[in-house]
Amino acid sequence: MNGILRLTLRYLAYNKLKTITLVLCVSLALLLPVLLQFGVAQFEQDLMARARSTPLVAGVKGSRFDLALQSMYFSRADLEPTSMREVEAIQETNYALPIPLALRFTAQGFPVVGTTLDYFEFREREIAKGTQLKRLGDCIIGANVAEKLQLQPGDKLMSDPLNVFDLSGNYPLKMRVVGVLEESESPDDDAVFVDLKTEWIISGIGHGHQSVNAETSKDLVLKQEDQTTIANAAVPQFNEVTDENLSSFHFHGETDSFPISAIIVVPVDQKSEVLLLGMYDTKESQLQLIRPTEIVNELMSMVFRVKQLFDMNSLLVSISIGLLLALVFVLSLRLRKRERQTMFQLGCSRSTIWKLQLTEVFFISAASLLVVLGITLIVRVYAGQLLRLWFS
């Protein structure tokens, strides 16, 4: 038996190109269905974990899928905003804790999440470096944001403009990084968290500018009425909140009319959850209240239907590769006919010659399985990061 193993290894080592090609072909035939099965299982596990930790989500009636994914993964979605008035309405019922989310802007490509301190307590997120939000213009960044942008508490981070050609739109705000969240292997690692008022400043609802009085340059004054000086649009606005100009920042309009993207609703108990669902399950209600777990189950049912097509395709590909490998081995046997005759004349039995051929198949299959196992282990280690990168 040792002789058969030695001859087989020598033959495979001598025919390197053929051996590598066969190993890769078999590996690909096995890898596709394995990775597909593993990827779908990991995808479902991550989605369900995030959905189970988010009891209810409220938002303007529209796409339920976009609303759920936006509130859980901070993805961009073309949804109509609701207002703080709805947050106050949920708060007044005493049925649940409403956590508003404002998700309209980005900073260096990462989503800017305007919310309240209740969000960090709800998600059980701890500060790894720095402190919590203290004042306007402060932000807390996720672990991945800190690593990719090389930011630490005390650094500055500029928000991205929605449209660089829209001069009358929002003004990018230079935010002060005050904290870095502990890594949680969740979408929070790739987000920039700010106070709601800071998000409203980015949107242009609030702003700060230099003081306007009788001594202000005439070029900046629209008109003077008794003791009141009215400035024009030429007054420069601050793009950063500092201790010196903090008092100059103000908002126009009523706070309860200011926009938010969605509301995470945390019921106090199961009865309150049922009452809330019934309250918003009417034609008159402008909001929809959804359970993320139900949305994820619907989403996964569609994914599994698509997966069936991929499974059929993987089966056909595997059969095709199997037939191709069979053809290669048959042709190899024909090309090695003289070699087998020589071995037979040297005294090898026909059973020994066939053992050599089967041993070659065994080594190629074993090498392919090792390749598949190695790639699967690597994917398993980085599955969370890969799925979040693909999903975003």
Coordinates of C-alpha atoms in Angstrom, one line a residue, residues 22-371:
L22 CA -8.8 19.2 -11.1
V23 CA -8.6 20.2 -7.4
L24 CA -10.0 23.7 -8.3
C25 CA -12.8 22.2 -10.4
V26 CA -13.9 19.9 -7.6
S27 CA -13.6 22.6 -5.0
L28 CA -15.8 25.0 -7.0
A29 CA -18.4 22.4 -7.5
L30 CA -18.5 21.8 -3.7
L31 CA -17.9 25.4 -2.6
L32 CA -20.9 27.0 -4.3
P33 CA -23.7 25.1 -2.5
V34 CA -21.8 25.1 0.8
L35 CA -21.2 28.9 0.9
L36 CA -24.8 29.5 -0.3
Q37 CA -26.2 27.4 2.5
F38 CA -23.9 28.9 5.1
G39 CA -24.5 32.5 3.8
V40 CA -28.2 32.3 3.9
A41 CA -28.2 30.7 7.4
Q42 CA -25.8 33.5 8.7
F43 CA -27.9 36.1 6.9
E44 CA -31.1 34.9 8.6
Q45 CA -29.4 34.6 12.0
D46 CA -28.1 38.2 11.9
L47 CA -31.4 39.6 10.6
M48 CA -33.5 37.8 13.2
A49 CA -31.1 38.8 16.0
R50 CA -31.5 42.5 15.1
A51 CA -35.2 42.1 14.5
R52 CA -35.9 40.4 17.9
S53 CA -34.1 43.2 19.7
T54 CA -36.4 45.8 18.0
P55 CA -40.0 45.2 19.2
L56 CA -41.9 47.7 17.1
V57 CA -41.1 50.4 14.5
A58 CA -43.4 53.3 13.6
G59 CA -43.2 55.4 10.4
V60 CA -45.2 57.0 7.7
K61 CA -47.3 54.5 5.7
G62 CA -45.3 53.1 2.7
S63 CA -42.9 50.3 2.2
R64 CA -42.8 48.1 5.3
F65 CA -39.5 46.6 4.2
D66 CA -37.8 49.9 3.7
L67 CA -39.0 51.1 7.1
A68 CA -37.8 48.0 8.9
L69 CA -34.4 47.9 7.3
Q70 CA -33.9 51.7 7.7
S71 CA -34.6 51.6 11.4
M72 CA -32.6 48.5 12.0
Y73 CA -29.6 48.9 9.6
F74 CA -29.7 52.7 8.9
S75 CA -30.0 52.1 5.2
R76 CA -31.0 54.9 2.9
A77 CA -34.7 54.7 1.9
D78 CA -36.9 57.2 0.1
L79 CA -39.6 57.4 2.8
E80 CA -41.6 60.3 3.9
P81 CA -40.6 61.7 7.3
T82 CA -42.8 61.8 10.3
S83 CA -42.6 64.4 13.1
M84 CA -41.8 64.8 16.8
R85 CA -45.5 65.2 17.3
E86 CA -46.0 61.5 16.8
V87 CA -43.2 60.7 19.3
E88 CA -45.0 62.8 21.9
A89 CA -48.3 61.1 21.1
I90 CA -46.8 57.6 21.7
Q91 CA -45.2 59.0 24.9
E92 CA -48.5 60.3 26.2
T93 CA -50.1 56.9 25.9
N94 CA -47.7 55.5 28.6
Y95 CA -47.8 52.2 26.6
A96 CA -44.3 52.4 25.3
L97 CA -41.0 54.2 25.2
P98 CA -40.6 55.9 21.8
I99 CA -37.0 56.3 20.5
P100 CA -36.9 58.7 17.5
L101 CA -34.4 58.2 14.7
A102 CA -33.4 60.8 12.1
L103 CA -31.6 59.1 9.2
R104 CA -31.1 61.6 6.4
F105 CA -27.4 62.4 6.3
T106 CA -24.0 60.8 6.2
A107 CA -20.5 61.7 7.3
Q108 CA -17.6 60.4 5.2
G109 CA -20.1 57.9 3.8
F110 CA -21.2 56.6 7.2
P111 CA -24.9 57.1 8.2
V112 CA -25.5 59.9 10.7
V113 CA -28.1 58.7 13.2
G114 CA -29.9 61.4 15.1
T115 CA -31.5 60.0 18.3
T116 CA -31.8 60.3 22.0
L117 CA -29.7 58.8 24.9
D118 CA -32.5 56.2 25.3
Y119 CA -31.2 54.5 22.2
F120 CA -27.8 53.6 23.8
E121 CA -29.6 52.2 26.9
F122 CA -32.1 50.3 24.8
R123 CA -29.3 48.7 22.6
E124 CA -27.0 48.3 25.7
R125 CA -24.2 50.2 24.0
E126 CA -21.3 51.2 26.2
I127 CA -18.7 53.9 25.5
A128 CA -15.2 52.4 25.0
K129 CA -13.4 55.7 24.7
G130 CA -14.5 59.2 25.6
T131 CA -17.9 60.3 27.0
Q132 CA -21.5 60.5 26.1
L133 CA -23.1 63.3 24.0
K134 CA -22.8 66.6 25.9
R135 CA -24.0 69.5 23.7
L136 CA -24.9 70.5 20.2
G137 CA -22.4 69.5 17.6
D138 CA -21.1 66.4 19.5
C139 CA -21.1 62.9 17.9
I140 CA -20.3 59.4 19.0
I141 CA -18.9 57.0 16.4
G142 CA -19.0 53.3 16.0
A143 CA -15.9 51.1 16.4
N144 CA -15.6 50.5 12.6
V145 CA -16.0 54.2 11.9
A146 CA -13.2 55.0 14.4
E147 CA -10.9 52.4 12.8
K148 CA -11.5 53.2 9.2
L149 CA -11.3 57.0 9.6
Q150 CA -8.6 56.9 12.3
L151 CA -10.7 59.0 14.7
Q152 CA -10.4 59.5 18.4
P153 CA -12.3 61.6 21.0
G154 CA -11.4 65.2 20.3
D155 CA -11.1 64.9 16.5
K156 CA -13.5 66.5 14.0
L157 CA -15.8 64.8 11.5
M158 CA -17.6 66.7 8.8
S159 CA -21.0 65.7 7.6
D160 CA -21.6 65.2 3.9
P161 CA -23.9 67.6 1.9
L162 CA -27.0 66.1 0.3
N163 CA -26.4 67.9 -2.9
V164 CA -23.2 69.9 -3.6
F165 CA -25.0 72.0 -6.2
D166 CA -27.8 73.0 -3.9
L167 CA -26.6 76.3 -2.3
S168 CA -29.9 76.8 -0.4
G169 CA -30.0 73.3 1.1
N170 CA -28.3 71.9 4.2
Y171 CA -24.9 73.1 5.4
P172 CA -22.3 70.5 6.3
L173 CA -21.5 70.6 10.0
K174 CA -18.1 69.9 11.5
M175 CA -18.9 67.7 14.5
R176 CA -16.8 67.1 17.5
V177 CA -16.1 63.4 18.3
V178 CA -16.6 62.9 22.0
G179 CA -16.8 59.1 22.2
V180 CA -16.3 55.7 20.5
L181 CA -18.7 52.9 21.1
E182 CA -17.5 49.4 22.1
E183 CA -17.6 47.0 19.2
S184 CA -20.9 45.2 19.0
E185 CA -20.7 43.4 15.6
S186 CA -23.9 45.2 14.7
P187 CA -24.9 48.1 12.3
D188 CA -24.1 50.4 15.3
D189 CA -20.4 49.9 14.6
D190 CA -20.7 51.6 11.2
A191 CA -22.8 54.6 12.3
V192 CA -22.2 58.2 13.6
F193 CA -24.6 59.1 16.5
V194 CA -25.7 62.6 17.2
D195 CA -28.4 64.4 19.2
L196 CA -31.6 65.1 17.4
K197 CA -31.0 68.9 17.6
T198 CA -27.6 68.4 15.9
E199 CA -29.2 66.5 13.1
W200 CA -31.7 69.3 12.7
I201 CA -28.8 71.8 12.5
I202 CA -27.3 69.7 9.7
S203 CA -30.7 69.7 7.9
G204 CA -30.8 73.5 8.1
I205 CA -33.8 73.8 10.5
G206 CA -31.4 75.3 13.1
H207 CA -28.3 77.4 12.7
G208 CA -26.0 79.8 14.3
H209 CA -24.6 83.0 13.0
Q210 CA -22.8 86.1 14.2
S211 CA -24.8 88.6 16.3
V212 CA -26.8 91.2 14.3
N213 CA -27.3 94.6 15.8
A214 CA -27.0 98.3 15.0
E215 CA -23.3 98.1 14.5
T216 CA -23.5 95.2 12.0
S217 CA -22.3 96.0 8.5
K218 CA -25.0 97.5 6.3
D219 CA -24.3 94.8 3.7
L220 CA -25.7 92.2 6.1
V221 CA -28.7 94.2 7.3
L222 CA -32.1 93.8 5.5
K223 CA -33.9 96.5 7.4
Q224 CA -34.0 98.4 10.7
E225 CA -37.2 98.7 12.6
D226 CA -36.9 100.8 15.8
Q227 CA -34.7 98.7 18.1
T228 CA -34.9 95.6 15.9
T229 CA -32.3 94.8 13.3
I230 CA -33.3 92.2 10.6
A231 CA -30.4 90.5 8.8
N232 CA -30.4 89.2 5.2
A233 CA -29.2 85.9 3.9
A234 CA -25.6 87.2 3.5
V235 CA -25.0 86.8 7.2
P236 CA -22.4 84.0 7.5
Q237 CA -23.5 80.9 9.3
F238 CA -21.3 78.8 11.6
N239 CA -20.4 75.4 10.3
E240 CA -19.1 74.2 13.7
V241 CA -20.5 74.4 17.2
T242 CA -18.0 75.8 19.7
D243 CA -18.2 76.9 23.3
E244 CA -18.0 80.5 22.1
N245 CA -20.8 80.4 19.5
L246 CA -23.1 77.8 21.2
S247 CA -25.5 80.4 22.4
S248 CA -26.0 81.7 18.9
F249 CA -27.6 78.5 17.6
H250 CA -31.4 78.5 17.4
F251 CA -34.2 76.8 15.6
H252 CA -37.1 78.2 13.5
G253 CA -40.5 76.7 14.1
E254 CA -42.1 74.4 16.7
T255 CA -40.1 71.4 17.9
D256 CA -43.1 69.1 17.6
S257 CA -43.2 69.7 13.8
F258 CA -39.5 68.9 13.2
P259 CA -38.9 65.8 11.0
I260 CA -37.7 62.4 12.0
S261 CA -37.4 59.2 9.9
A262 CA -38.7 56.5 12.1
I263 CA -39.6 55.6 15.7
I264 CA -38.4 52.6 17.6
V265 CA -41.3 51.7 20.0
V266 CA -40.5 49.7 23.1
P267 CA -43.8 48.6 24.8
V268 CA -43.9 48.3 28.6
D269 CA -45.6 44.9 28.3
Q270 CA -47.4 42.6 25.9
K271 CA -50.8 44.1 26.5
S272 CA -49.5 47.6 25.7
E273 CA -48.0 46.2 22.5
V274 CA -51.4 44.9 21.4
L275 CA -53.1 48.2 22.3
L276 CA -50.6 50.2 20.3
L277 CA -50.9 47.9 17.2
G278 CA -54.7 48.3 17.4
M279 CA -54.4 52.1 17.8
Y280 CA -52.4 52.5 14.5
D281 CA -54.1 49.7 12.5
T282 CA -56.7 52.1 11.1
K283 CA -57.2 53.9 7.8
E284 CA -57.2 57.3 9.6
S285 CA -53.8 56.8 11.1
Q286 CA -50.9 58.4 9.1
L287 CA -48.4 56.0 10.7
Q288 CA -47.9 52.3 10.4
L289 CA -46.7 50.2 13.3
I290 CA -44.8 47.1 12.3
R291 CA -43.1 44.1 14.0
P292 CA -39.6 43.8 12.5
T293 CA -39.6 40.0 13.1
E294 CA -42.7 39.6 10.8
I295 CA -41.0 41.7 8.1
V296 CA -37.8 39.6 8.4
N297 CA -39.8 36.4 8.2
E298 CA -41.4 37.7 5.0
L299 CA -38.1 38.8 3.6
M300 CA -36.5 35.4 4.4
S301 CA -39.4 33.5 2.7
M302 CA -38.6 35.4 -0.5
V303 CA -34.9 34.8 0.0
F304 CA -35.5 31.0 0.4
R305 CA -37.6 31.0 -2.8
V306 CA -34.7 32.6 -4.7
K307 CA -32.3 30.2 -2.9
Q308 CA -34.2 27.2 -4.4
L309 CA -33.3 28.5 -7.9
F310 CA -29.7 28.8 -6.8
D311 CA -29.8 25.3 -5.4
M312 CA -31.1 24.0 -8.7
N313 CA -28.4 25.9 -10.5
S314 CA -25.8 24.6 -8.1
L315 CA -27.0 21.0 -8.7
L316 CA -26.8 21.4 -12.4
V317 CA -23.3 23.0 -12.2
S318 CA -22.1 20.2 -9.9
I319 CA -23.5 17.6 -12.3
S320 CA -21.8 19.3 -15.2
I321 CA -18.5 19.5 -13.4
G322 CA -18.8 15.9 -12.3
L323 CA -19.4 14.8 -15.9
L324 CA -16.4 17.0 -17.0
L325 CA -14.2 15.3 -14.4
A326 CA -15.4 11.9 -15.4
L327 CA -14.5 12.8 -19.0
V328 CA -11.1 14.0 -17.9
F329 CA -10.4 10.8 -16.0
V330 CA -11.6 8.7 -19.0
L331 CA -9.3 10.6 -21.4
S332 CA -6.5 10.3 -18.8
L333 CA -7.0 6.5 -18.7
R334 CA -6.8 6.3 -22.5
L335 CA -3.6 8.5 -22.6
R336 CA -2.1 6.4 -20.0
K337 CA -2.9 3.1 -21.7
R338 CA 0.7 2.4 -22.6
E339 CA 1.7 3.3 -19.0
R340 CA -0.7 0.7 -17.7
Q341 CA 0.6 -1.9 -20.1
T342 CA 4.2 -1.3 -19.0
M343 CA 3.2 -1.6 -15.4
F344 CA 1.3 -4.8 -16.2
Q345 CA 4.4 -6.2 -17.9
L346 CA 6.5 -5.3 -14.9
G347 CA 4.3 -7.5 -12.8
C348 CA 1.6 -5.2 -11.4
S349 CA -1.8 -6.8 -11.2
R350 CA -4.8 -5.2 -12.8
S351 CA -6.2 -4.6 -9.4
T352 CA -3.1 -2.7 -8.3
I353 CA -3.3 -0.5 -11.4
W354 CA -7.0 0.3 -10.6
K355 CA -6.0 1.1 -7.0
L356 CA -3.5 3.6 -8.3
Q357 CA -6.2 5.3 -10.3
L358 CA -8.7 5.3 -7.4
T359 CA -6.0 6.6 -5.1
E360 CA -5.5 9.6 -7.4
V361 CA -9.2 10.3 -7.3
F362 CA -9.1 10.0 -3.5
F363 CA -6.2 12.5 -3.1
I364 CA -7.8 15.0 -5.5
S365 CA -11.1 14.8 -3.7
A366 CA -9.4 15.1 -0.3
A367 CA -7.4 18.1 -1.4
S368 CA -10.6 19.7 -2.7
L369 CA -12.4 19.1 0.6
L370 CA -9.5 20.7 2.5
V371 CA -9.7 23.8 0.2

